Amino acid sequence: MAGEQGTPPRKKIRIGELLVNNGIITEEQLMSALAAQKKTGGKLGNTLIDLGFLSTQQFYEFLASQLNLPFIDLKHYNYHPDVVRLLPETLARRFRAMVLSREDNYLLVGVADPTDIHAYDELTKALKTKVNLAVVFESELLKALDTVYRRTQEIVTIAEELGEELSQGDANLEQLLTEADVEDAPVVRLLKSLFEDAVQVGASDIHIEPDEQVLRIRQRVDGVLHEQVMKEKRIAPALVSRLKLVCGLDISERRLPQDGRFNVRVKGRSIDIRLSTMPLQYGEAVVMRLLDQSSGILQLEQIGMSSSLLKRFRTQLHQPHGLVLVTGPTGSGKTTTLYGALNELNSQEKKVITVEDPVEYRLQRINQVQVHPKIGLDFARVLRAGLRQDPDIVMVGEMRDKETSDIALRAAMTGHLVLSTLHTNDSVSTALRLIEMGAEGYVVASSLRAVLAQRLVRRICESCITSDPLEAGSRSWLQEYRGKVKSTGNTVAFRKGRGCPACNNTGYSGRIGIFELLEINFDLADALRRNDSADFATIAQQQPRFISLADSALQLACDGVTSMDEVLRVAGEVDESLSLVEEGTAPE
């Protein structure tokens, strides 16, 4: 039992020699790792893993067995936040340690490095009880610490402090706004805590919304908003004004919406913030989109496409000319896919120009243009000018109007590869949307090469995954749809998440893309020329390699990656769009 195995060795073990003696790595590999370790200053185990000499799983399981300690996979461990917080956050992060459970006469503590004798002594002193150790993955431990040690209570405390200062009079607000260099000003500390908490939980957006009696701060995590309500409504103007000040916006203008942008560093990561204000009945609301610049741009292999679909999509990207569209609603990952495509196409031999609003990620060698409608620099104007810059590839952030779509379509006909996006629900309705916007059918037929529709569905949390017997409505839908996906036999065991501390009791952790690629062939182009939307939809769905968004989502559910609830959500959106197409009505 873990309770009998908790005492670590009182002398440092030579893990490299043990790995060699047990035949897990060779003497040459150890020497190479030691040489690399001298340059990087990292730990030997991490160096061996980084060099590919053994896997993370192999190393940690071997380490646990040599020390006669249990190995615990935190992905499947149901810890309790109150128990974890028995150890102060500073010590937990410093020693890479986490309290896993409280037993009768000891605490079980997961550590990434059980050979650190000093850390064991400090943990025992801090916890004031007997400590038994277990070995855990360092990466999973850090994720768990980010989940447990939230900044919610800290945010409330600072908000109360700021509220007390502001209750003394409006003069304090002016003082707070002019203390640009004072790091310990309450409004600065509150915003810092907000950003740290958002980054820890992987939030994509922060919403600050004043209500009649309270202030609501909401964070969008995995596409779903999570709310924190604070009674200190009077602090809202101070927060909004401070954010406007950082963006260089007009802090005296509270009647009109404003947009801005700034950059912050949070825990060593560069976060680009896009800010939008909106006047409401009880004050100004702020929405901030968080873009992690330090994580880099995802490669196409990393966005979740199957190998066969990725191969087909790449074939379209490497065509010399034509229009390739990526479609989906807001928040479906279109920008990530487009930037991944641009990153792949970016080379010395090709000139690439982008027209964006806003420029979200900076790419070397690519000519990126930010539109400014207020001064007349709109998509159409930039696109016209860009085509006179001798580009090989043009990326238009979004097809927003007839003029932009006409220029882009004709550019695709005249030797340019054009990439762009549309806010449509599926690939079939996308081509018809272009015609609805005023483009001639024959122009769309001649220019359009492929449409990639996509969504993001939530992954089931691995820490609380369980079987899902399905409700009657889900079973009925599946019975009707079963013939369309070959793998949905009677033996499929669907899964869901129960909800646990690791996933904030949602049952989901992270998201994955689902995709639908429609390649325009002769028959589809002919239907476009004839403006026959019903025939176009029928031919598209009969393509032998066509896999719909619902099919893609259902396949993930069959594989236990997502739940049937997520499949039904996607299927509902697509069915509504397709019903309009089949009736010959272009989508709104």
Coordinates of C-alpha atoms in Angstrom, one line a residue:
M1 CA 0.0 0.0 0.0
A2 CA 1.0 3.6 -0.6
G3 CA 0.8 4.2 3.2
E4 CA 3.7 1.7 3.7
Q5 CA 5.9 2.9 0.8
G6 CA 6.1 6.6 1.4
T7 CA 9.6 7.2 2.7
P8 CA 11.9 8.3 -0.1
P9 CA 15.6 7.2 -0.4
R10 CA 17.9 9.1 1.9
K11 CA 20.6 9.3 -0.7
K12 CA 20.5 10.4 -4.3
I13 CA 19.9 7.6 -6.8
R14 CA 21.8 7.6 -10.1
I15 CA 18.8 7.2 -12.4
G16 CA 21.0 7.2 -15.6
E17 CA 23.1 4.2 -14.4
L18 CA 19.9 2.3 -13.3
L19 CA 18.4 2.8 -16.8
V20 CA 21.5 1.5 -18.5
N21 CA 21.8 -1.5 -16.1
N22 CA 18.2 -2.4 -16.8
G23 CA 18.7 -2.3 -20.5
I24 CA 16.2 0.6 -21.1
I25 CA 18.8 2.9 -22.6
T26 CA 22.3 2.3 -23.8
E27 CA 25.6 3.7 -22.4
E28 CA 26.0 5.8 -25.6
Q29 CA 22.5 7.3 -25.1
L30 CA 23.3 8.1 -21.5
M31 CA 26.5 9.9 -22.5
S32 CA 24.6 11.9 -25.2
A33 CA 21.9 12.9 -22.7
L34 CA 24.5 14.0 -20.1
A35 CA 26.2 16.1 -22.7
A36 CA 22.9 17.7 -23.7
Q37 CA 22.0 18.2 -20.0
K38 CA 25.1 20.2 -19.4
K39 CA 24.1 22.7 -22.1
T40 CA 20.4 23.0 -21.1
G41 CA 20.7 22.7 -17.3
G42 CA 17.6 20.6 -17.3
K43 CA 16.9 17.3 -15.4
L44 CA 18.4 14.1 -16.9
G45 CA 15.0 12.4 -17.1
N46 CA 13.5 15.2 -19.1
T47 CA 16.6 15.3 -21.3
L48 CA 16.3 11.6 -22.1
I49 CA 12.6 12.0 -22.9
D50 CA 13.3 15.1 -25.1
L51 CA 16.0 13.2 -27.1
G52 CA 13.5 10.3 -27.7
F53 CA 15.6 7.7 -25.9
L54 CA 12.5 6.6 -23.9
S55 CA 8.9 7.7 -23.4
T56 CA 7.5 9.7 -20.6
Q57 CA 5.5 6.7 -19.5
Q58 CA 8.5 4.5 -19.4
F59 CA 10.6 6.9 -17.4
Y60 CA 8.1 7.6 -14.7
E61 CA 7.0 4.0 -14.3
F62 CA 10.6 2.9 -14.1
L63 CA 11.4 5.6 -11.5
A64 CA 8.4 4.5 -9.4
S65 CA 9.4 0.9 -9.5
Q66 CA 13.0 1.6 -8.5
L67 CA 11.9 3.6 -5.5
N68 CA 9.0 1.2 -4.6
L69 CA 6.5 4.0 -4.9
P70 CA 3.1 3.9 -6.5
F71 CA 2.7 5.5 -10.0
I72 CA -0.5 7.5 -10.4
D73 CA -1.9 8.8 -13.7
L74 CA -3.6 12.1 -12.8
K75 CA -5.8 12.0 -15.9
H76 CA -7.7 9.2 -14.3
Y77 CA -7.4 10.2 -10.7
N78 CA -10.3 11.9 -8.9
Y79 CA -8.6 14.3 -6.5
H80 CA -10.4 16.8 -4.2
P81 CA -9.5 20.5 -4.4
D82 CA -9.9 21.1 -0.7
V83 CA -7.3 18.3 0.0
V84 CA -5.0 19.6 -2.7
R85 CA -5.1 23.1 -1.2
L86 CA -3.7 21.8 2.1
L87 CA -0.3 22.6 0.5
P88 CA 0.2 26.3 -0.3
E89 CA 0.4 27.0 -4.1
T90 CA 3.9 28.5 -3.9
L91 CA 5.3 25.3 -2.4
A92 CA 3.2 23.1 -4.8
R93 CA 4.7 24.8 -7.8
R94 CA 8.2 25.1 -6.4
F95 CA 8.5 21.4 -5.5
R96 CA 6.2 20.1 -8.3
A97 CA 4.0 18.5 -5.7
M98 CA 0.3 17.9 -5.1
V99 CA -1.6 16.5 -2.2
L100 CA -3.7 13.6 -3.6
S101 CA -5.5 12.2 -0.6
R102 CA -5.8 12.4 3.2
E103 CA -5.6 9.1 5.0
D104 CA -5.8 8.3 8.8
N105 CA -2.2 9.0 9.6
Y106 CA -0.5 10.4 6.5
L107 CA -1.0 12.5 3.4
L108 CA -0.4 10.9 -0.1
V109 CA 1.5 13.5 -2.1
G110 CA 2.2 13.2 -5.9
V111 CA 5.6 14.5 -7.0
A112 CA 7.3 14.7 -10.3
D113 CA 10.8 14.1 -8.8
P114 CA 10.7 11.7 -5.9
T115 CA 14.5 11.7 -5.6
D116 CA 14.5 15.3 -4.4
I117 CA 15.2 14.8 -0.7
H118 CA 15.2 18.5 0.1
A119 CA 11.7 18.8 -1.3
Y120 CA 10.5 15.9 0.8
D121 CA 11.8 17.5 3.9
E122 CA 10.1 20.8 3.1
L123 CA 6.8 19.2 2.3
T124 CA 6.8 17.3 5.5
K125 CA 7.6 20.5 7.4
A126 CA 4.8 22.5 5.6
L127 CA 2.1 19.8 5.9
K128 CA 3.0 18.9 9.6
T129 CA 2.3 15.3 9.2
K130 CA 3.7 12.1 7.7
V131 CA 4.0 12.3 3.9
N132 CA 3.9 9.3 1.6
L133 CA 5.0 9.9 -2.0
A134 CA 3.6 8.8 -5.3
V135 CA 5.1 9.5 -8.8
V136 CA 3.1 11.5 -11.3
F137 CA 3.7 13.1 -14.7
E138 CA 5.0 16.6 -14.3
S139 CA 2.9 17.9 -17.2
E140 CA -0.3 16.5 -15.7
L141 CA 0.6 17.8 -12.3
L142 CA 1.0 21.3 -13.6
K143 CA -2.4 21.2 -15.4
A144 CA -4.0 20.0 -12.2
L145 CA -2.4 22.8 -10.1
D146 CA -3.7 25.3 -12.7
T147 CA -7.2 23.9 -12.3
V148 CA -7.2 23.8 -8.4
Y149 CA -5.4 27.0 -7.5
R150 CA -7.8 29.3 -9.3
R151 CA -7.7 33.1 -8.7
T152 CA -11.4 33.4 -7.9
Q153 CA -11.1 34.1 -4.2
E154 CA -8.2 36.5 -4.9
I155 CA -10.3 38.3 -7.5
V156 CA -13.1 38.7 -4.9
T157 CA -10.7 40.0 -2.2
I158 CA -9.1 42.6 -4.5
A159 CA -12.5 43.6 -5.8
E160 CA -13.7 44.3 -2.3
E161 CA -10.5 46.4 -1.6
L162 CA -11.0 48.4 -4.8
G163 CA -14.7 48.9 -3.9
E164 CA -13.8 50.3 -0.5
E165 CA -11.4 52.8 -2.1
L166 CA -13.9 53.9 -4.7
S167 CA -16.7 54.3 -2.1
Q168 CA -14.8 57.3 -0.7
G169 CA -15.4 59.4 -3.8
D170 CA -14.8 59.8 -7.5
A171 CA -11.4 61.4 -6.9
N172 CA -10.0 58.0 -6.2
L173 CA -10.9 56.7 -9.7
E174 CA -8.9 59.5 -11.3
Q175 CA -5.9 58.6 -9.1
L176 CA -6.2 55.0 -9.9
L177 CA -6.2 55.7 -13.7
T178 CA -3.2 57.9 -13.5
E179 CA -1.0 55.5 -11.5
A180 CA 0.2 53.9 -14.7
D181 CA 3.4 52.6 -13.1
V182 CA 2.1 51.5 -9.8
E183 CA 1.9 47.7 -9.9
D184 CA 0.2 47.4 -6.5
A185 CA -2.8 49.6 -7.4
P186 CA -5.9 47.5 -6.7
V187 CA -7.3 47.9 -10.2
V188 CA -4.0 46.7 -11.7
R189 CA -3.8 43.8 -9.4
L190 CA -7.4 42.8 -10.1
L191 CA -6.8 42.8 -13.9
K192 CA -3.6 40.8 -13.4
S193 CA -5.5 38.2 -11.4
L194 CA -8.2 38.1 -14.0
F195 CA -5.7 37.4 -16.8
E196 CA -3.8 34.9 -14.7
D197 CA -7.0 33.0 -13.9
A198 CA -8.1 33.0 -17.5
V199 CA -4.8 31.7 -18.8
Q200 CA -4.7 29.0 -16.1
V201 CA -8.0 27.5 -17.2
G202 CA -7.4 28.1 -20.9
A203 CA -10.2 30.7 -21.4
S204 CA -10.5 32.1 -24.9
D205 CA -12.6 35.2 -23.8
I206 CA -13.2 37.3 -20.7
H207 CA -16.5 39.1 -20.4
I208 CA -17.0 42.0 -18.0
E209 CA -20.7 42.8 -17.7
P210 CA -22.2 45.4 -15.2
D211 CA -25.8 44.5 -14.1
E212 CA -28.2 46.5 -12.0
Q213 CA -26.9 45.3 -8.6
V214 CA -23.8 43.1 -9.4
L215 CA -20.8 42.8 -11.7
R216 CA -20.6 39.6 -13.7
I217 CA -17.2 38.3 -14.9
R218 CA -17.5 35.4 -17.3
Q219 CA -14.8 33.3 -19.0
R220 CA -15.3 31.2 -22.1
V221 CA -13.7 27.8 -21.6
D222 CA -14.0 25.1 -24.3
G223 CA -16.7 27.2 -25.9
V224 CA -18.9 27.5 -22.7
L225 CA -19.1 30.5 -20.4
H226 CA -18.4 30.2 -16.7
E227 CA -19.6 33.0 -14.5
Q228 CA -18.4 34.7 -11.3
V229 CA -20.7 37.2 -9.7
M230 CA -19.4 40.1 -7.5
K231 CA -21.4 42.5 -5.4
E232 CA -18.9 45.4 -6.0
K233 CA -20.7 46.8 -9.0
R234 CA -19.0 50.2 -8.5
I235 CA -15.6 48.8 -9.6
A236 CA -16.9 48.3 -13.2
P237 CA -16.1 51.8 -14.4
A238 CA -12.6 51.6 -13.0
L239 CA -11.9 48.3 -14.7
V240 CA -13.3 49.5 -18.1
S241 CA -11.4 52.8 -17.9
R242 CA -8.1 51.2 -17.0
L243 CA -8.5 48.8 -20.0
K244 CA -9.3 51.7 -22.3
L245 CA -6.2 53.5 -21.0
V246 CA -4.0 50.5 -21.8
C247 CA -5.5 50.3 -25.4
G248 CA -5.2 54.1 -26.0
L249 CA -8.9 54.5 -26.3
D250 CA -11.0 57.5 -25.3
I251 CA -11.9 57.0 -21.6
S252 CA -14.4 59.8 -21.6
E253 CA -16.5 58.3 -24.4
R254 CA -19.0 55.9 -22.8
R255 CA -21.9 56.2 -25.3
L256 CA -20.3 54.5 -28.4
P257 CA -18.6 51.1 -28.8
Q258 CA -14.8 51.1 -29.1
D259 CA -12.3 48.5 -30.2
G260 CA -8.6 48.2 -29.1
R261 CA -5.7 45.8 -28.7
F262 CA -2.8 45.3 -26.2
N263 CA -0.4 42.7 -25.1
V264 CA 0.3 41.3 -21.7
R265 CA 2.8 38.8 -20.3
V266 CA 1.2 36.2 -18.0
K267 CA 3.3 33.6 -16.4
G268 CA 6.0 34.0 -19.0
R269 CA 3.6 33.8 -21.9
S270 CA 2.8 36.6 -24.4
I271 CA -1.0 37.1 -24.6
D272 CA -2.5 39.3 -27.2
I273 CA -5.7 40.9 -26.1
R274 CA -8.4 42.1 -28.5
L275 CA -10.9 44.3 -26.6
S276 CA -14.4 45.5 -27.5
T277 CA -16.6 47.8 -25.4
M278 CA -20.3 48.1 -25.7
P279 CA -22.6 50.6 -23.9
L280 CA -25.3 48.9 -21.8
Q281 CA -28.2 50.0 -19.7
Y282 CA -26.1 49.8 -16.5
G283 CA -22.7 50.8 -17.8
E284 CA -20.2 49.5 -20.3
A285 CA -19.5 45.9 -21.1
V286 CA -16.1 44.7 -22.2
V287 CA -15.3 41.5 -24.1
M288 CA -11.6 40.5 -24.4
R289 CA -10.4 37.8 -26.8
L290 CA -7.2 36.2 -25.6
L291 CA -4.6 35.0 -28.2
D292 CA -1.6 33.1 -26.9
Q293 CA 1.2 34.3 -29.2
S294 CA 3.9 32.3 -27.3
S295 CA 2.2 28.9 -28.2
G296 CA 3.0 29.5 -31.9
I297 CA 0.9 28.6 -34.9
L298 CA -0.5 25.1 -35.1
Q299 CA 0.7 22.9 -37.9
L300 CA -2.1 21.4 -40.1
E301 CA -1.2 18.0 -38.6
Q302 CA -2.1 19.3 -35.1
I303 CA -5.7 20.6 -35.7
G304 CA -7.3 17.2 -35.7
M305 CA -7.8 16.2 -39.3
S306 CA -7.6 12.5 -40.3
S307 CA -4.6 11.6 -42.4
S308 CA -6.8 11.0 -45.5
L309 CA -8.7 14.2 -45.2
L310 CA -5.5 16.2 -44.6
K311 CA -3.9 14.7 -47.7
R312 CA -7.0 15.8 -49.8
F313 CA -6.9 19.3 -48.2
R314 CA -3.2 19.7 -48.9
T315 CA -3.8 18.8 -52.5
Q316 CA -6.2 21.7 -52.8
L317 CA -3.8 24.1 -51.0
H318 CA -1.1 23.3 -53.5
Q319 CA -3.2 24.1 -56.6
P320 CA -1.7 27.0 -58.6
H321 CA -5.0 28.9 -58.6
G322 CA -8.6 28.8 -57.4
L323 CA -10.6 29.6 -54.3
V324 CA -10.4 27.5 -51.1
L325 CA -12.9 28.4 -48.4
V326 CA -12.9 27.5 -44.7
T327 CA -16.3 27.9 -43.1
G328 CA -18.1 27.7 -39.8
P329 CA -19.6 29.9 -37.2
T330 CA -17.7 32.2 -34.9
G331 CA -15.4 30.2 -32.6
S332 CA -15.2 27.1 -34.8
G333 CA -11.4 27.3 -35.4
K334 CA -11.4 28.8 -38.9
T335 CA -8.5 31.2 -38.1
T336 CA -6.4 28.4 -36.7
T337 CA -6.8 26.3 -39.9
L338 CA -6.1 29.2 -42.2
Y339 CA -2.9 30.2 -40.4
G340 CA -1.8 26.6 -40.4
A341 CA -2.4 26.6 -44.2
L342 CA -0.5 29.9 -44.6
N343 CA 2.4 28.6 -42.5
E344 CA 2.7 25.6 -44.8
L345 CA 2.5 27.7 -48.0
N346 CA 4.9 30.3 -46.7
S347 CA 8.2 29.9 -48.7
Q348 CA 10.8 32.0 -50.5
E349 CA 9.3 31.1 -53.9
K350 CA 5.8 32.4 -53.1
K351 CA 4.6 35.9 -52.3
V352 CA 1.7 35.8 -49.9
I353 CA -0.5 38.8 -49.0
T354 CA -3.2 38.7 -46.3
V355 CA -6.1 41.1 -45.7
E356 CA -7.3 40.8 -42.1
D357 CA -9.5 42.4 -39.5
P358 CA -7.7 42.1 -37.2
V359 CA -4.2 40.6 -37.8
E360 CA -4.3 37.9 -35.2
Y361 CA -0.8 36.3 -35.6
R362 CA 2.3 37.8 -37.1
L363 CA 4.0 35.7 -39.7
Q364 CA 7.4 36.3 -41.1
R365 CA 7.8 36.9 -44.9
I366 CA 4.0 37.2 -45.3
N367 CA 2.7 40.7 -46.2
Q368 CA -0.2 41.2 -43.7
V369 CA -2.5 44.1 -44.0
Q370 CA -4.9 45.3 -41.3
V371 CA -8.1 46.9 -42.7
H372 CA -9.3 50.3 -41.3
P373 CA -12.8 50.9 -42.5
K374 CA -12.9 54.3 -40.8
I375 CA -10.3 55.7 -43.2
G376 CA -11.7 53.9 -46.2
L377 CA -9.2 51.0 -46.1
D378 CA -11.7 48.2 -46.3
F379 CA -11.4 44.6 -47.6
A380 CA -12.2 45.4 -51.2
R381 CA -9.8 48.4 -51.4
V382 CA -6.9 46.4 -49.8
L383 CA -7.6 43.4 -52.0
R384 CA -7.5 45.5 -55.2
A385 CA -4.2 47.1 -54.2
G386 CA -2.8 43.7 -53.1
L387 CA -3.5 42.1 -56.5
R388 CA -1.2 44.8 -58.0
Q389 CA 1.6 43.7 -55.7
D390 CA 2.2 40.5 -57.8
P391 CA 1.1 37.9 -55.2
D392 CA 1.0 34.2 -55.7
I393 CA -1.3 33.6 -52.8
V394 CA -3.9 35.9 -51.2
M395 CA -5.7 35.3 -47.9
V396 CA -8.9 37.3 -47.3
G397 CA -9.9 37.3 -43.6
E398 CA -13.6 37.1 -44.5
M399 CA -15.9 37.3 -47.5
R400 CA -18.2 40.1 -46.1
D401 CA -19.9 41.6 -49.1
K402 CA -20.5 41.3 -52.8
E403 CA -17.6 43.6 -53.8
T404 CA -15.0 41.6 -51.8
S405 CA -16.3 38.3 -53.0
D406 CA -16.3 39.4 -56.7
I407 CA -12.7 40.6 -56.5
A408 CA -11.6 37.4 -54.7
L409 CA -13.4 35.1 -57.2
R410 CA -11.9 36.9 -60.2
A411 CA -8.5 36.8 -58.6
A412 CA -8.9 33.0 -58.3
M413 CA -9.8 32.8 -62.0
T414 CA -6.7 34.8 -63.1
G415 CA -3.9 32.7 -61.6
H416 CA -4.0 33.3 -57.9
L417 CA -4.6 30.9 -55.0
V418 CA -7.2 32.6 -52.8
L419 CA -8.0 31.5 -49.2
S420 CA -10.9 32.9 -47.3
T421 CA -13.7 32.2 -44.8
L422 CA -17.5 32.4 -44.7
H423 CA -19.9 32.2 -41.8
T424 CA -21.9 29.2 -43.0
N425 CA -22.9 26.1 -41.2
D426 CA -21.7 23.5 -43.7
S427 CA -19.8 23.1 -47.0
V428 CA -22.8 22.5 -49.2
S429 CA -24.5 25.8 -48.4
T430 CA -21.2 27.7 -48.8
A431 CA -21.1 27.8 -52.6
L432 CA -24.7 28.8 -52.6
R433 CA -24.0 31.7 -50.1
L434 CA -21.6 33.2 -52.7
I435 CA -24.3 33.2 -55.3
E436 CA -26.8 34.7 -52.8
M437 CA -24.3 37.5 -52.2
G438 CA -24.5 38.4 -55.9
A439 CA -21.8 36.4 -57.5
E440 CA -22.7 34.8 -60.9
G441 CA -23.1 31.1 -60.9
Y442 CA -20.6 30.5 -63.7
V443 CA -18.0 32.6 -61.9
V444 CA -18.3 30.6 -58.7
A445 CA -18.2 27.4 -60.7
S446 CA -15.0 28.4 -62.5
S447 CA -13.2 29.7 -59.3
L448 CA -14.2 27.6 -56.4
R449 CA -12.0 24.5 -55.8
A450 CA -12.9 23.3 -52.3
V451 CA -14.8 24.1 -49.2
L452 CA -13.7 22.9 -45.7
A453 CA -16.4 23.3 -43.1
Q454 CA -15.5 22.7 -39.5
R455 CA -16.6 22.8 -35.9
L456 CA -15.0 22.3 -32.5
V457 CA -16.6 19.6 -30.2
R458 CA -15.7 19.1 -26.6
R459 CA -13.5 16.2 -25.5
I460 CA -14.7 14.0 -22.7
C461 CA -12.7 14.6 -19.5
E462 CA -10.3 11.6 -19.1
S463 CA -10.5 11.9 -15.3
C464 CA -14.2 11.2 -15.1
I465 CA -15.1 9.3 -18.3
T466 CA -17.8 6.8 -17.9
S467 CA -20.3 4.8 -20.0
D468 CA -23.3 6.6 -21.5
P469 CA -26.5 4.4 -21.9
L470 CA -28.0 7.2 -24.0
E471 CA -31.4 8.8 -23.5
A472 CA -34.4 7.8 -25.6
G473 CA -34.1 10.8 -27.9
S474 CA -30.4 10.1 -28.6
R475 CA -31.1 6.4 -29.3
S476 CA -33.9 7.4 -31.7
W477 CA -31.7 9.8 -33.6
L478 CA -28.9 7.2 -33.8
Q479 CA -31.2 4.5 -35.0
E480 CA -32.3 6.7 -37.8
Y481 CA -28.8 7.9 -38.6
R482 CA -27.0 4.5 -38.1
G483 CA -26.8 3.5 -41.7
K484 CA -24.8 6.5 -42.6
V485 CA -21.8 5.6 -40.5
K486 CA -20.5 2.1 -40.9
S487 CA -18.8 1.9 -37.5
T488 CA -21.9 2.5 -35.4
G489 CA -22.8 -1.1 -34.8
N490 CA -24.6 -2.5 -31.8
T491 CA -21.3 -3.1 -29.9
V492 CA -20.4 0.6 -29.7
A493 CA -20.2 1.8 -26.1
F494 CA -20.7 5.5 -26.0
R495 CA -19.0 7.6 -23.3
K496 CA -19.6 10.8 -21.3
G497 CA -18.0 12.6 -18.4
R498 CA -19.5 12.5 -14.9
G499 CA -17.9 15.9 -13.9
C500 CA -15.0 16.2 -11.6
P501 CA -12.6 18.9 -10.2
A502 CA -10.2 18.4 -13.1
C503 CA -12.9 19.6 -15.6
N504 CA -14.7 22.0 -13.3
N505 CA -17.6 19.5 -13.1
T506 CA -18.5 19.9 -16.8
G507 CA -17.5 16.4 -18.0
Y508 CA -15.4 17.9 -20.7
S509 CA -11.8 19.0 -21.0
G510 CA -10.4 20.5 -24.2
R511 CA -11.8 20.5 -27.8
I512 CA -11.1 18.8 -31.1
G513 CA -11.9 19.7 -34.6
I514 CA -14.4 17.9 -36.9
F515 CA -14.3 18.6 -40.6
E516 CA -16.3 18.3 -43.8
L517 CA -14.4 18.7 -47.1
L518 CA -16.3 19.3 -50.4
E519 CA -14.1 19.2 -53.5
I520 CA -15.8 20.8 -56.5
N521 CA -15.9 18.4 -59.5
F522 CA -17.5 18.8 -62.9
D523 CA -21.0 17.8 -61.8
L524 CA -21.0 20.2 -58.9
A525 CA -19.7 23.0 -61.0
D526 CA -22.4 22.3 -63.6
A527 CA -25.1 22.6 -60.9
L528 CA -23.6 25.9 -59.8
R529 CA -23.7 27.2 -63.3
R530 CA -27.4 26.4 -63.5
N531 CA -28.0 27.9 -60.0
D532 CA -29.7 24.6 -59.0
S533 CA -29.2 24.5 -55.2
A534 CA -31.2 21.3 -54.7
D535 CA -29.3 19.3 -57.3
F536 CA -26.0 20.7 -55.9
A537 CA -26.8 19.5 -52.4
T538 CA -27.9 16.0 -53.7
I539 CA -24.7 15.6 -55.8
A540 CA -22.5 16.8 -53.0
Q541 CA -23.8 14.3 -50.4
Q542 CA -23.5 11.5 -52.9
Q543 CA -19.7 12.1 -53.4
P544 CA -17.9 8.8 -52.5
R545 CA -15.3 10.6 -50.3
F546 CA -17.7 13.1 -48.7
I547 CA -17.9 12.8 -44.9
S548 CA -20.3 15.2 -43.3
L549 CA -19.7 17.1 -40.0
A550 CA -22.3 14.9 -38.3
D551 CA -20.5 11.8 -39.6
S552 CA -17.2 13.1 -38.3
A553 CA -18.6 14.0 -34.9
L554 CA -20.3 10.6 -34.6
Q555 CA -17.1 8.8 -35.5
L556 CA -15.4 10.6 -32.5
A557 CA -18.3 9.6 -30.3
C558 CA -17.8 5.9 -31.4
D559 CA -14.2 6.2 -30.5
G560 CA -15.0 7.5 -27.1
V561 CA -13.5 11.0 -27.7
T562 CA -16.7 13.1 -27.5
S563 CA -20.2 12.5 -26.3
M564 CA -23.5 12.0 -28.1
D565 CA -24.7 15.3 -26.7
E566 CA -22.0 17.0 -28.7
V567 CA -22.9 15.0 -31.8
L568 CA -26.5 16.0 -31.6
R569 CA -25.6 19.7 -31.2
V570 CA -23.6 19.6 -34.4
A571 CA -26.2 17.5 -36.2
G572 CA -28.9 20.0 -35.3
E573 CA -27.0 22.9 -36.7
V574 CA -26.2 21.2 -40.0
D575 CA -29.7 19.7 -40.5
E576 CA -31.3 23.1 -40.2
S577 CA -28.9 24.5 -42.8
L578 CA -29.3 21.6 -45.2
S579 CA -33.1 21.7 -45.0
L580 CA -33.1 25.2 -46.4
V581 CA -30.7 24.2 -49.2
E582 CA -32.8 21.2 -50.2
E583 CA -35.9 23.4 -50.3
G584 CA -34.0 25.7 -52.7
T585 CA -33.7 28.5 -50.2
A586 CA -30.3 29.9 -49.6
P587 CA -29.3 30.1 -45.9
E588 CA -29.8 33.3 -44.1

